[in-house]
Amino acid sequence: MAQLTMTSIFMDGRKGNNESSFYRYDRPNHQLPITKPFMSEAFDCDIAIVGGGPVGTTFACALKNSGFRAVLLDAKPPEVSVDVRRAYAISLLSGRIFEQIGVWEKLQADMSPFRRIRLSDDNDRSVVEFWPQDLDLPQLGYAIEHTPLLSQLRSFLHTCDSVQGLWPAEVVGVESEPEAVRVRVRQDGTERSLRAKLLVAADGSRSRLREAAGIGTRGWKYWQSCLTFRVKPEHPHHNIAYERFWPDGPFAILPLRDDRCNVVWTLPHAKAKAFLELEEDAFIRELSQRYGDRMGKLALDSPRVLFPVQLMHGDRYVKHRLALVGDAAHCCHPVGGQGLNLGIRDAAALVRVLTQARDAGEDIGDIRVLQRYQRWRKGENWTILAFTDLLDRTFSNQWLPLVGLRRSGLWLLRNVPPVKIIALRLMTGLLGRSPV
Ligand SMILES: Cc1cc2nc3c(=O)[nH]c(=O)nc-3n(C[C@H](O)[C@H](O)[C@H](O)COP(=O)(O)OP(=O)(O)OC[C@H]3O[C@@H](n4cnc5c(N)ncnc54)[C@H](O)[C@@H]3O)c2cc1C
């Protein structure tokens, strides 16, 4: 992918509101050849989606039968996009969204439900246990690896007649016109343009579309990184998910298909890097101390991968003819496995807002329409971002008053059913406004 920096130009072009109606970013290296004239291969659609990660692709799938014509663009070749060594906890609400989209059946073969969640603090012996019965449901969530998730979503796109997928195709420029947005796309060394009524930026946490639109962000990088990998334990996992809080950071085990588990081990940067480089035998010894012996001997089932962790929230999610979804709009600490789930909810909510606006005869790129999506999602996302930050900070801390406070919190979760149910509904996505 070409490395770009961007210039952004803003003008206040719309009467009666102070939204910028013009935003633009350009390749800074103007020596790069543009082999075809800018306008030569223009083609039109209703929605251009930039970013074919799990959120952009979910959004594209959710457009099936909506009547919108859309193009989904991703800069990476498909074999690179699907080859990410990560697994996700998928919330009950995300499961319902996938079901409504019609992709659930395809995903189920690779999903592993979890039927219990065990939450514990350091070496405190008392454990909070969440059961499906707490919600009167058969499971509490699911786990799936990135590769089958994205492959199945992309294969579902073949059934969506009005959605075209283009990859590798990098968006290298955007210009806003009064009635449309023009996206410059580079594919196979050729540049062409695409004219859409709305641009949906699903281009990840370092979103260049967000930057180009001048949307600021707030947040911070954590002092920790996440080491993730798969293990194959000697004994079955019994579909139990674990989250244990250690002074270094949370340690999570997700039960995957075929009795394998995905581990997300949050550690201070230097320690995480040292563990990444440790010989396998020595690493397994360190790991076993954290993992415990409940599943017997452990064998690594994948390479270890290190991810940086940050909290980031866009100051806004929308501008005239632009909407941000997923990590382009917000990122959170992986504790509790929420990041992708928020993005899936954004995608479903945005499709709902756009469909209603179109049915009411409104322009889907109009800022007043897009603000409905922002009003819906921003507060809910903020709550989860704050909650995950609070969890990480209060549990990665040995200050006695805080230890006392969090132990009281865990006591409440164990002994006061309404508190437990509210926490569970928050983490499973069932507390906010549902898009399905
Ligand atoms: C260790 C770890 C564990 C996690 N575990 C969980 C979990 O259990 N549950 C959960 O819900 N979340 C989890 N998350 C969060 C989750 O990974 C992210 O929220 C999710 O991947 C975001 O998806 P996205 O599609 O928004 O962005 P991305 O996956 O970053 O996709 C962005 C896409 O945009 C494309 N792109 C970028 N720029 C351009 C351009 N100019 N032109 C064309 N294409 C472009 C890129 O190629 C990429 O494919 C975890 C995160 C980490 C780090």
CSV table of C-alpha atoms and ligand atoms in Angstrom, one decimal:
chain,number,residue,atom,x,y,z
A,1,MET,CA,0.0,0.0,0.0
A,2,ALA,CA,1.4,3.4,-0.9
A,3,GLN,CA,2.3,5.5,2.1
A,4,LEU,CA,0.4,8.8,1.9
A,5,THR,CA,0.2,11.9,3.9
A,6,MET,CA,-2.7,14.1,3.2
A,7,THR,CA,-3.7,17.6,2.8
A,8,SER,CA,-7.1,18.6,3.8
A,9,ILE,CA,-9.0,21.7,2.6
A,10,PHE,CA,-12.2,22.8,4.2
A,11,MET,CA,-14.8,25.2,3.2
A,12,ASP,CA,-18.0,25.9,4.7
A,13,GLY,CA,-20.3,25.5,1.8
A,14,ARG,CA,-23.8,24.8,3.1
A,15,LYS,CA,-26.2,27.6,4.1
A,16,GLY,CA,-27.8,27.2,7.4
A,17,ASN,CA,-25.4,24.8,9.0
A,18,ASN,CA,-21.7,24.9,9.7
A,19,GLU,CA,-20.8,21.5,8.2
A,20,SER,CA,-18.0,21.5,5.7
A,21,SER,CA,-19.3,20.5,2.4
A,22,PHE,CA,-15.9,20.2,0.9
A,23,TYR,CA,-13.2,17.9,2.0
A,24,ARG,CA,-10.4,16.5,0.1
A,25,TYR,CA,-7.2,14.6,0.4
A,26,ASP,CA,-4.5,14.3,-2.2
A,27,ARG,CA,-1.5,12.1,-2.8
A,28,PRO,CA,1.3,14.3,-1.5
A,29,ASN,CA,3.8,12.8,-3.9
A,30,HIS,CA,2.5,14.3,-7.1
A,31,GLN,CA,5.3,12.6,-9.1
A,32,LEU,CA,3.5,9.3,-8.8
A,33,PRO,CA,2.0,8.6,-12.3
A,34,ILE,CA,-1.7,9.0,-12.8
A,35,THR,CA,-1.9,6.8,-15.8
A,36,LYS,CA,-5.5,7.6,-16.8
A,37,PRO,CA,-7.2,11.0,-16.7
A,38,PHE,CA,-9.1,11.5,-13.5
A,39,MET,CA,-12.6,11.5,-15.0
A,40,SER,CA,-12.1,8.9,-17.6
A,41,GLU,CA,-13.7,5.9,-15.9
A,42,ALA,CA,-16.3,7.5,-13.6
A,43,PHE,CA,-19.0,5.2,-12.4
A,44,ASP,CA,-21.8,5.9,-10.0
A,45,CYS,CA,-23.3,4.2,-6.9
A,46,ASP,CA,-25.2,5.3,-3.8
A,47,ILE,CA,-22.6,4.3,-1.2
A,48,ALA,CA,-18.9,4.0,-1.5
A,49,ILE,CA,-17.5,2.0,1.5
A,50,VAL,CA,-13.8,2.4,2.1
A,51,GLY,CA,-12.3,-0.5,4.1
A,52,GLY,CA,-13.2,-4.2,3.7
A,53,GLY,CA,-12.3,-5.2,7.2
A,54,PRO,CA,-14.9,-7.0,9.3
A,55,VAL,CA,-16.9,-3.8,9.9
A,56,GLY,CA,-16.9,-2.4,6.4
A,57,THR,CA,-17.8,-5.9,5.0
A,58,THR,CA,-20.6,-6.3,7.6
A,59,PHE,CA,-22.0,-3.0,6.5
A,60,ALA,CA,-21.8,-4.0,2.8
A,61,CYS,CA,-23.6,-7.4,3.6
A,62,ALA,CA,-26.3,-5.5,5.6
A,63,LEU,CA,-27.1,-3.6,2.4
A,64,LYS,CA,-28.4,-6.7,0.8
A,65,ASN,CA,-32.0,-6.2,-0.3
A,66,SER,CA,-31.8,-2.5,0.8
A,67,GLY,CA,-32.1,-1.2,-2.7
A,68,PHE,CA,-28.8,0.7,-2.4
A,69,ARG,CA,-26.1,0.2,-4.9
A,70,ALA,CA,-22.7,0.1,-3.2
A,71,VAL,CA,-19.1,-0.4,-3.9
A,72,LEU,CA,-16.8,-1.9,-1.2
A,73,LEU,CA,-13.1,-1.1,-1.6
A,74,ASP,CA,-10.1,-2.5,0.2
A,75,ALA,CA,-6.5,-1.6,-0.3
A,76,LYS,CA,-5.2,-5.1,0.5
A,77,PRO,CA,-5.2,-8.2,-1.6
A,78,PRO,CA,-7.9,-10.6,-0.2
A,79,GLU,CA,-5.4,-13.2,1.0
A,80,VAL,CA,-3.7,-10.6,3.1
A,81,SER,CA,-7.0,-9.2,4.5
A,82,VAL,CA,-8.2,-12.5,5.8
A,83,ASP,CA,-4.8,-13.6,7.2
A,84,VAL,CA,-5.0,-11.8,10.5
A,85,ARG,CA,-4.2,-13.9,13.6
A,86,ARG,CA,-6.9,-12.7,15.9
A,87,ALA,CA,-10.1,-14.1,17.3
A,88,TYR,CA,-13.1,-12.2,18.4
A,89,ALA,CA,-15.7,-12.5,21.2
A,90,ILE,CA,-18.9,-11.9,19.3
A,91,SER,CA,-21.7,-10.5,21.5
A,92,LEU,CA,-25.3,-11.8,21.5
A,93,LEU,CA,-26.5,-8.6,19.7
A,94,SER,CA,-23.8,-9.0,17.0
A,95,GLY,CA,-25.1,-12.6,16.6
A,96,ARG,CA,-28.6,-11.2,16.1
A,97,ILE,CA,-27.4,-8.6,13.6
A,98,PHE,CA,-25.6,-11.4,11.6
A,99,GLU,CA,-28.8,-13.4,11.7
A,100,GLN,CA,-30.9,-10.5,10.4
A,101,ILE,CA,-28.4,-9.9,7.6
A,102,GLY,CA,-28.8,-13.6,6.6
A,103,VAL,CA,-25.1,-14.6,7.1
A,104,TRP,CA,-25.5,-16.4,10.4
A,105,GLU,CA,-25.9,-19.8,8.9
A,106,LYS,CA,-22.6,-19.4,7.1
A,107,LEU,CA,-20.8,-18.2,10.2
A,108,GLN,CA,-22.2,-20.8,12.6
A,109,ALA,CA,-19.9,-23.6,11.4
A,110,ASP,CA,-16.9,-21.6,12.6
A,111,MET,CA,-18.5,-20.0,15.7
A,112,SER,CA,-18.0,-21.5,19.1
A,113,PRO,CA,-20.7,-20.5,21.7
A,114,PHE,CA,-19.6,-19.8,25.2
A,115,ARG,CA,-21.8,-21.1,27.9
A,116,ARG,CA,-20.2,-19.7,30.9
A,117,ILE,CA,-17.9,-16.7,31.7
A,118,ARG,CA,-15.6,-16.7,34.7
A,119,LEU,CA,-14.3,-13.4,36.0
A,120,SER,CA,-11.7,-13.2,38.7
A,121,ASP,CA,-9.2,-10.8,40.3
A,122,ASP,CA,-5.5,-11.6,40.8
A,123,ASN,CA,-5.1,-14.3,43.4
A,124,ASP,CA,-8.4,-13.7,45.0
A,125,ARG,CA,-10.2,-17.0,45.2
A,126,SER,CA,-13.8,-15.8,44.7
A,127,VAL,CA,-14.9,-16.0,41.1
A,128,VAL,CA,-17.9,-14.3,39.4
A,129,GLU,CA,-19.6,-16.7,37.2
A,130,PHE,CA,-22.1,-15.7,34.5
A,131,TRP,CA,-24.5,-18.3,33.2
A,132,PRO,CA,-26.9,-18.3,30.2
A,133,GLN,CA,-29.7,-18.8,32.7
A,134,ASP,CA,-28.9,-15.3,34.1
A,135,LEU,CA,-30.4,-14.0,30.8
A,136,ASP,CA,-32.7,-16.9,30.1
A,137,LEU,CA,-30.8,-17.7,26.9
A,138,PRO,CA,-28.8,-20.8,25.6
A,139,GLN,CA,-25.4,-19.0,25.5
A,140,LEU,CA,-23.7,-15.8,26.5
A,141,GLY,CA,-21.8,-15.1,23.3
A,142,TYR,CA,-19.6,-16.7,20.6
A,143,ALA,CA,-16.0,-16.8,19.6
A,144,ILE,CA,-14.7,-16.8,16.0
A,145,GLU,CA,-11.3,-16.3,14.4
A,146,HIS,CA,-10.7,-13.5,12.0
A,147,THR,CA,-10.0,-15.7,8.9
A,148,PRO,CA,-13.3,-17.6,8.8
A,149,LEU,CA,-15.3,-14.5,9.8
A,150,LEU,CA,-14.0,-12.2,7.0
A,151,SER,CA,-13.9,-15.1,4.4
A,152,GLN,CA,-17.6,-15.9,5.1
A,153,LEU,CA,-18.7,-12.3,5.1
A,154,ARG,CA,-16.9,-11.7,1.8
A,155,SER,CA,-18.3,-14.9,0.3
A,156,PHE,CA,-21.8,-13.7,1.4
A,157,LEU,CA,-21.2,-10.6,-0.7
A,158,HIS,CA,-21.5,-12.8,-3.8
A,159,THR,CA,-25.2,-13.1,-3.0
A,160,CYS,CA,-25.7,-9.3,-2.7
A,161,ASP,CA,-26.4,-8.2,-6.3
A,162,SER,CA,-26.3,-4.5,-5.7
A,163,VAL,CA,-22.9,-4.6,-3.9
A,164,GLN,CA,-19.6,-4.8,-5.7
A,165,GLY,CA,-16.4,-5.6,-4.0
A,166,LEU,CA,-13.1,-4.2,-5.3
A,167,TRP,CA,-9.7,-5.3,-4.0
A,168,PRO,CA,-6.9,-4.5,-3.9
A,169,ALA,CA,-8.2,-1.0,-4.6
A,170,GLU,CA,-6.8,1.9,-2.6
A,171,VAL,CA,-8.7,5.1,-2.1
A,172,VAL,CA,-6.1,7.8,-2.8
A,173,GLY,CA,-8.3,10.9,-2.9
A,174,VAL,CA,-11.7,12.3,-2.0
A,175,GLU,CA,-13.5,15.4,-3.2
A,176,SER,CA,-16.9,16.5,-2.1
A,177,GLU,CA,-19.3,18.0,-4.6
A,178,PRO,CA,-22.7,19.5,-3.7
A,179,GLU,CA,-24.7,16.4,-4.7
A,180,ALA,CA,-22.1,13.7,-4.4
A,181,VAL,CA,-18.7,12.7,-3.2
A,182,ARG,CA,-16.0,11.7,-5.7
A,183,VAL,CA,-13.6,9.0,-4.6
A,184,ARG,CA,-10.3,8.5,-6.4
A,185,VAL,CA,-9.3,4.8,-6.5
A,186,ARG,CA,-6.1,3.3,-7.6
A,187,GLN,CA,-6.2,-0.3,-8.8
A,188,ASP,CA,-3.5,-2.1,-10.8
A,189,GLY,CA,-1.6,1.1,-11.2
A,190,THR,CA,-4.6,2.8,-12.8
A,191,GLU,CA,-6.6,5.6,-11.3
A,192,ARG,CA,-10.3,6.0,-11.7
A,193,SER,CA,-13.0,7.8,-9.9
A,194,LEU,CA,-16.2,6.8,-8.4
A,195,ARG,CA,-19.1,9.1,-7.7
A,196,ALA,CA,-21.3,8.3,-4.7
A,197,LYS,CA,-24.0,10.0,-2.6
A,198,LEU,CA,-22.3,8.9,0.6
A,199,LEU,CA,-18.9,7.8,1.6
A,200,VAL,CA,-18.7,5.4,4.5
A,201,ALA,CA,-15.2,5.3,6.1
A,202,ALA,CA,-14.5,1.8,7.6
A,203,ASP,CA,-10.8,2.3,7.1
A,204,GLY,CA,-9.6,1.4,10.6
A,205,SER,CA,-8.2,3.2,13.5
A,206,ARG,CA,-5.7,5.2,11.5
A,207,SER,CA,-8.5,6.3,9.1
A,208,ARG,CA,-7.1,8.7,6.5
A,209,LEU,CA,-10.6,9.6,5.5
A,210,ARG,CA,-11.3,10.8,9.1
A,211,GLU,CA,-8.1,12.8,9.0
A,212,ALA,CA,-8.8,14.3,5.6
A,213,ALA,CA,-12.2,15.4,6.8
A,214,GLY,CA,-10.5,17.1,9.7
A,215,ILE,CA,-12.3,15.1,12.3
A,216,GLY,CA,-10.3,15.2,15.5
A,217,THR,CA,-9.9,12.4,18.0
A,218,ARG,CA,-9.4,12.1,21.7
A,219,GLY,CA,-7.8,9.2,23.6
A,220,TRP,CA,-4.5,7.7,24.6
A,221,LYS,CA,-2.2,4.8,24.0
A,222,TYR,CA,-2.1,2.3,26.9
A,223,TRP,CA,1.1,1.4,28.7
A,224,GLN,CA,0.3,-2.2,27.7
A,225,SER,CA,0.3,-4.3,24.6
A,226,CYS,CA,-1.6,-7.4,23.9
A,227,LEU,CA,0.0,-10.7,23.1
A,228,THR,CA,-2.4,-13.0,21.3
A,229,PHE,CA,-2.0,-16.6,20.2
A,230,ARG,CA,-3.9,-19.9,20.1
A,231,VAL,CA,-3.3,-22.8,22.3
A,232,LYS,CA,-4.4,-26.4,22.1
A,233,PRO,CA,-4.9,-27.6,25.7
A,234,GLU,CA,-4.8,-31.2,26.8
A,235,HIS,CA,-8.4,-31.2,28.1
A,236,PRO,CA,-11.6,-29.7,26.6
A,237,HIS,CA,-12.5,-26.1,27.4
A,238,HIS,CA,-16.2,-26.9,28.0
A,239,ASN,CA,-17.1,-23.6,26.2
A,240,ILE,CA,-16.1,-21.4,29.2
A,241,ALA,CA,-14.6,-18.0,28.6
A,242,TYR,CA,-12.2,-16.6,31.2
A,243,GLU,CA,-11.2,-13.1,32.1
A,244,ARG,CA,-8.7,-12.8,35.0
A,245,PHE,CA,-7.3,-9.4,36.1
A,246,TRP,CA,-3.7,-9.3,37.1
A,247,PRO,CA,-1.7,-6.3,38.1
A,248,ASP,CA,0.0,-6.3,34.7
A,249,GLY,CA,-3.3,-6.4,32.9
A,250,PRO,CA,-6.2,-8.7,32.0
A,251,PHE,CA,-5.6,-12.2,30.8
A,252,ALA,CA,-8.5,-13.6,28.6
A,253,ILE,CA,-9.2,-17.1,27.3
A,254,LEU,CA,-11.7,-17.5,24.5
A,255,PRO,CA,-13.0,-21.0,23.7
A,256,LEU,CA,-12.7,-21.7,20.0
A,257,ARG,CA,-13.9,-24.6,17.8
A,258,ASP,CA,-12.1,-28.0,18.1
A,259,ASP,CA,-11.2,-27.4,21.7
A,260,ARG,CA,-8.6,-24.8,20.9
A,261,CYS,CA,-8.4,-21.5,22.8
A,262,ASN,CA,-7.5,-18.0,21.9
A,263,VAL,CA,-5.5,-16.1,24.5
A,264,VAL,CA,-5.3,-12.3,24.8
A,265,TRP,CA,-2.6,-11.5,27.4
A,266,THR,CA,-2.3,-7.8,28.2
A,267,LEU,CA,1.1,-6.9,29.6
A,268,PRO,CA,3.3,-3.8,29.9
A,269,HIS,CA,5.1,-3.2,26.6
A,270,ALA,CA,8.6,-4.4,27.6
A,271,LYS,CA,7.3,-7.5,29.2
A,272,ALA,CA,5.0,-8.3,26.3
A,273,LYS,CA,7.9,-7.9,23.9
A,274,ALA,CA,10.1,-10.2,26.1
A,275,PHE,CA,7.4,-12.8,26.1
A,276,LEU,CA,7.0,-12.6,22.4
A,277,GLU,CA,10.7,-13.4,21.9
A,278,LEU,CA,10.9,-16.1,24.6
A,279,GLU,CA,11.8,-19.6,23.4
A,280,GLU,CA,8.7,-21.7,23.1
A,281,ASP,CA,9.4,-24.0,26.2
A,282,ALA,CA,10.1,-21.0,28.4
A,283,PHE,CA,7.1,-19.2,27.1
A,284,ILE,CA,4.8,-22.2,27.9
A,285,ARG,CA,6.2,-22.3,31.4
A,286,GLU,CA,5.3,-18.6,31.9
A,287,LEU,CA,2.0,-19.0,30.3
A,288,SER,CA,1.0,-22.0,32.4
A,289,GLN,CA,1.4,-19.9,35.5
A,290,ARG,CA,-1.2,-17.5,34.2
A,291,TYR,CA,-3.4,-20.1,32.6
A,292,GLY,CA,-3.6,-22.5,35.5
A,293,ASP,CA,-3.9,-26.2,35.2
A,294,ARG,CA,-7.6,-26.6,34.6
A,295,MET,CA,-7.1,-27.7,31.0
A,296,GLY,CA,-4.0,-29.7,31.6
A,297,LYS,CA,-0.9,-29.3,29.5
A,298,LEU,CA,-0.8,-26.5,26.9
A,299,ALA,CA,0.7,-26.5,23.4
A,300,LEU,CA,1.0,-23.4,21.2
A,301,ASP,CA,-1.2,-23.7,18.2
A,302,SER,CA,-0.2,-20.5,16.4
A,303,PRO,CA,2.6,-17.9,16.4
A,304,ARG,CA,2.4,-15.2,19.0
A,305,VAL,CA,1.4,-11.8,17.7
A,306,LEU,CA,1.7,-8.4,19.5
A,307,PHE,CA,-0.9,-5.7,19.2
A,308,PRO,CA,-0.6,-2.2,20.6
A,309,VAL,CA,-3.6,-1.0,22.5
A,310,GLN,CA,-5.3,2.4,22.5
A,311,LEU,CA,-8.5,4.2,23.4
A,312,MET,CA,-9.6,6.6,20.7
A,313,HIS,CA,-12.9,8.4,20.1
A,314,GLY,CA,-13.7,10.6,17.1
A,315,ASP,CA,-15.0,14.0,18.0
A,316,ARG,CA,-17.8,13.3,15.5
A,317,TYR,CA,-18.8,10.4,13.3
A,318,VAL,CA,-20.3,12.4,10.4
A,319,LYS,CA,-19.8,15.2,8.0
A,320,HIS,CA,-21.7,16.2,4.9
A,321,ARG,CA,-21.6,13.0,2.8
A,322,LEU,CA,-19.3,11.1,5.2
A,323,ALA,CA,-20.0,8.6,8.0
A,324,LEU,CA,-17.4,6.8,10.1
A,325,VAL,CA,-18.0,3.3,11.3
A,326,GLY,CA,-16.0,0.8,13.4
A,327,ASP,CA,-12.4,1.5,14.4
A,328,ALA,CA,-12.4,4.6,12.1
A,329,ALA,CA,-14.7,6.2,14.7
A,330,HIS,CA,-13.5,4.5,18.0
A,331,CYS,CA,-11.1,2.0,19.5
A,332,CYS,CA,-11.1,0.5,22.9
A,333,HIS,CA,-9.0,-1.7,25.1
A,334,PRO,CA,-9.6,-5.4,24.2
A,335,VAL,CA,-10.7,-6.2,27.7
A,336,GLY,CA,-14.3,-7.6,27.5
A,337,GLY,CA,-13.9,-8.1,23.7
A,338,GLN,CA,-16.0,-5.1,22.7
A,339,GLY,CA,-14.3,-3.3,19.8
A,340,LEU,CA,-15.6,-5.2,16.8
A,341,ASN,CA,-19.0,-5.6,18.4
A,342,LEU,CA,-19.4,-1.8,18.6
A,343,GLY,CA,-18.5,-1.6,14.9
A,344,ILE,CA,-21.0,-4.2,13.9
A,345,ARG,CA,-23.7,-2.2,15.8
A,346,ASP,CA,-22.6,1.0,14.0
A,347,ALA,CA,-22.9,-0.8,10.7
A,348,ALA,CA,-26.4,-2.1,11.4
A,349,ALA,CA,-27.6,1.3,12.8
A,350,LEU,CA,-26.3,3.2,9.8
A,351,VAL,CA,-28.0,0.9,7.4
A,352,ARG,CA,-31.3,1.4,9.3
A,353,VAL,CA,-30.9,5.2,9.4
A,354,LEU,CA,-30.1,5.4,5.7
A,355,THR,CA,-32.9,3.1,4.6
A,356,GLN,CA,-35.5,5.1,6.6
A,357,ALA,CA,-34.2,8.4,5.2
A,358,ARG,CA,-34.3,7.1,1.6
A,359,ASP,CA,-37.8,5.8,2.1
A,360,ALA,CA,-38.8,9.2,3.4
A,361,GLY,CA,-37.4,10.8,0.2
A,362,GLU,CA,-34.4,12.3,2.0
A,363,ASP,CA,-30.8,12.6,0.6
A,364,ILE,CA,-28.7,9.9,2.4
A,365,GLY,CA,-25.6,12.1,2.3
A,366,ASP,CA,-27.4,15.0,4.0
A,367,ILE,CA,-25.8,15.9,7.3
A,368,ARG,CA,-29.2,16.0,9.1
A,369,VAL,CA,-29.7,12.4,8.2
A,370,LEU,CA,-26.2,11.4,9.2
A,371,GLN,CA,-26.5,13.1,12.5
A,372,ARG,CA,-29.3,10.7,13.4
A,373,TYR,CA,-26.7,7.9,13.2
A,374,GLN,CA,-24.2,9.9,15.2
A,375,ARG,CA,-26.8,10.6,18.0
A,376,TRP,CA,-27.7,6.9,18.1
A,377,ARG,CA,-24.2,5.5,18.3
A,378,LYS,CA,-21.8,8.0,19.8
A,379,GLY,CA,-23.2,7.9,23.4
A,380,GLU,CA,-23.5,4.1,23.5
A,381,ASN,CA,-19.9,3.7,22.2
A,382,TRP,CA,-18.7,6.2,24.7
A,383,THR,CA,-20.2,4.2,27.5
A,384,ILE,CA,-18.4,1.0,26.5
A,385,LEU,CA,-15.1,2.9,25.9
A,386,ALA,CA,-15.3,4.3,29.4
A,387,PHE,CA,-16.3,1.0,30.9
A,388,THR,CA,-13.4,-0.9,29.3
A,389,ASP,CA,-11.0,1.8,30.4
A,390,LEU,CA,-12.3,1.8,33.9
A,391,LEU,CA,-12.0,-2.0,34.0
A,392,ASP,CA,-8.4,-2.0,32.8
A,393,ARG,CA,-7.3,0.9,35.1
A,394,THR,CA,-9.0,-0.3,38.3
A,395,PHE,CA,-7.9,-3.9,38.0
A,396,SER,CA,-4.3,-3.2,36.8
A,397,ASN,CA,-3.7,-1.3,40.1
A,398,GLN,CA,-2.5,-2.4,43.5
A,399,TRP,CA,-3.5,0.8,45.4
A,400,LEU,CA,-5.3,-0.6,48.4
A,401,PRO,CA,-8.4,1.6,48.3
A,402,LEU,CA,-8.9,0.6,44.7
A,403,VAL,CA,-8.3,-3.1,45.4
A,404,GLY,CA,-11.0,-2.7,48.1
A,405,LEU,CA,-13.3,-0.9,45.7
A,406,ARG,CA,-13.0,-3.5,42.9
A,407,ARG,CA,-13.4,-6.4,45.3
A,408,SER,CA,-16.7,-4.7,46.5
A,409,GLY,CA,-17.7,-4.5,42.8
A,410,LEU,CA,-17.1,-8.2,42.3
A,411,TRP,CA,-18.9,-9.0,45.5
A,412,LEU,CA,-21.9,-7.0,44.1
A,413,LEU,CA,-21.7,-8.9,40.9
A,414,ARG,CA,-21.7,-12.2,42.8
A,415,ASN,CA,-24.4,-11.4,45.3
A,416,VAL,CA,-26.8,-8.8,43.8
A,417,PRO,CA,-28.6,-10.3,40.8
A,418,PRO,CA,-29.8,-7.0,39.2
A,419,VAL,CA,-26.2,-5.7,39.2
A,420,LYS,CA,-25.0,-8.9,37.5
A,421,ILE,CA,-27.8,-8.8,34.9
A,422,ILE,CA,-27.1,-5.1,34.1
A,423,ALA,CA,-23.4,-5.8,33.6
A,424,LEU,CA,-24.1,-8.9,31.5
A,425,ARG,CA,-26.6,-7.0,29.3
A,426,LEU,CA,-24.1,-4.2,28.8
A,427,MET,CA,-21.3,-6.6,27.7
A,428,THR,CA,-23.6,-8.7,25.5
A,429,GLY,CA,-25.0,-5.6,23.7
A,430,LEU,CA,-28.5,-6.1,25.0
A,431,LEU,CA,-28.6,-2.9,27.0
A,432,GLY,CA,-28.6,-0.2,24.4
A,433,ARG,CA,-30.9,0.6,21.5
A,434,SER,CA,-31.0,-2.4,19.2
A,435,PRO,CA,-30.7,-1.9,15.4
A,436,VAL,CA,-32.5,-5.3,14.9
B,1,LIG,C1,-5.6,-8.0,20.6
B,1,LIG,C2,-7.0,-7.6,20.2
B,1,LIG,C3,-8.1,-8.4,20.5
B,1,LIG,C4,-9.4,-8.0,20.1
B,1,LIG,N1,-10.4,-8.8,20.5
B,1,LIG,C5,-11.7,-8.4,20.2
B,1,LIG,C6,-12.8,-9.2,20.5
B,1,LIG,O1,-12.7,-10.2,21.2
B,1,LIG,N2,-14.0,-8.7,20.2
B,1,LIG,C7,-14.2,-7.6,19.5
B,1,LIG,O2,-15.4,-7.2,19.3
B,1,LIG,N3,-13.2,-6.8,19.2
B,1,LIG,C8,-11.9,-7.1,19.5
B,1,LIG,N4,-10.9,-6.4,19.1
B,1,LIG,C9,-11.1,-5.1,18.3
B,1,LIG,C10,-11.2,-5.5,16.8
B,1,LIG,O3,-10.1,-6.1,16.4
B,1,LIG,C11,-11.4,-4.2,16.0
B,1,LIG,O4,-12.4,-3.4,16.6
B,1,LIG,C12,-11.9,-4.5,14.5
B,1,LIG,O5,-10.9,-5.3,13.9
B,1,LIG,C13,-12.1,-3.3,13.7
B,1,LIG,O6,-12.5,-3.6,12.4
B,1,LIG,P1,-12.6,-2.5,11.3
B,1,LIG,O7,-13.2,-3.2,10.1
B,1,LIG,O8,-13.3,-1.3,11.8
B,1,LIG,O9,-11.1,-2.0,11.0
B,1,LIG,P2,-9.9,-2.8,10.3
B,1,LIG,O10,-10.0,-4.3,10.7
B,1,LIG,O11,-8.7,-2.1,10.7
B,1,LIG,O12,-10.1,-2.7,8.7
B,1,LIG,C14,-9.8,-1.5,8.0
B,1,LIG,C15,-9.7,-1.9,6.5
B,1,LIG,O13,-9.6,-0.7,5.8
B,1,LIG,C16,-8.7,-0.9,4.7
B,1,LIG,N5,-8.2,0.4,4.3
B,1,LIG,C17,-7.5,1.4,5.1
B,1,LIG,N6,-7.2,2.5,4.3
B,1,LIG,C18,-7.7,2.2,3.1
B,1,LIG,C19,-7.8,3.0,1.9
B,1,LIG,N7,-7.2,4.2,1.8
B,1,LIG,N8,-8.3,2.5,0.7
B,1,LIG,C20,-8.9,1.2,0.8
B,1,LIG,N9,-8.9,0.5,1.9
B,1,LIG,C21,-8.3,1.0,3.0
B,1,LIG,C22,-7.6,-1.8,5.3
B,1,LIG,O14,-6.9,-2.5,4.3
B,1,LIG,C23,-8.4,-2.7,6.2
B,1,LIG,O15,-8.8,-3.9,5.6
B,1,LIG,C24,-9.6,-6.7,19.4
B,1,LIG,C25,-8.5,-5.9,19.1
B,1,LIG,C26,-7.2,-6.3,19.5
B,1,LIG,C27,-6.0,-5.5,19.1
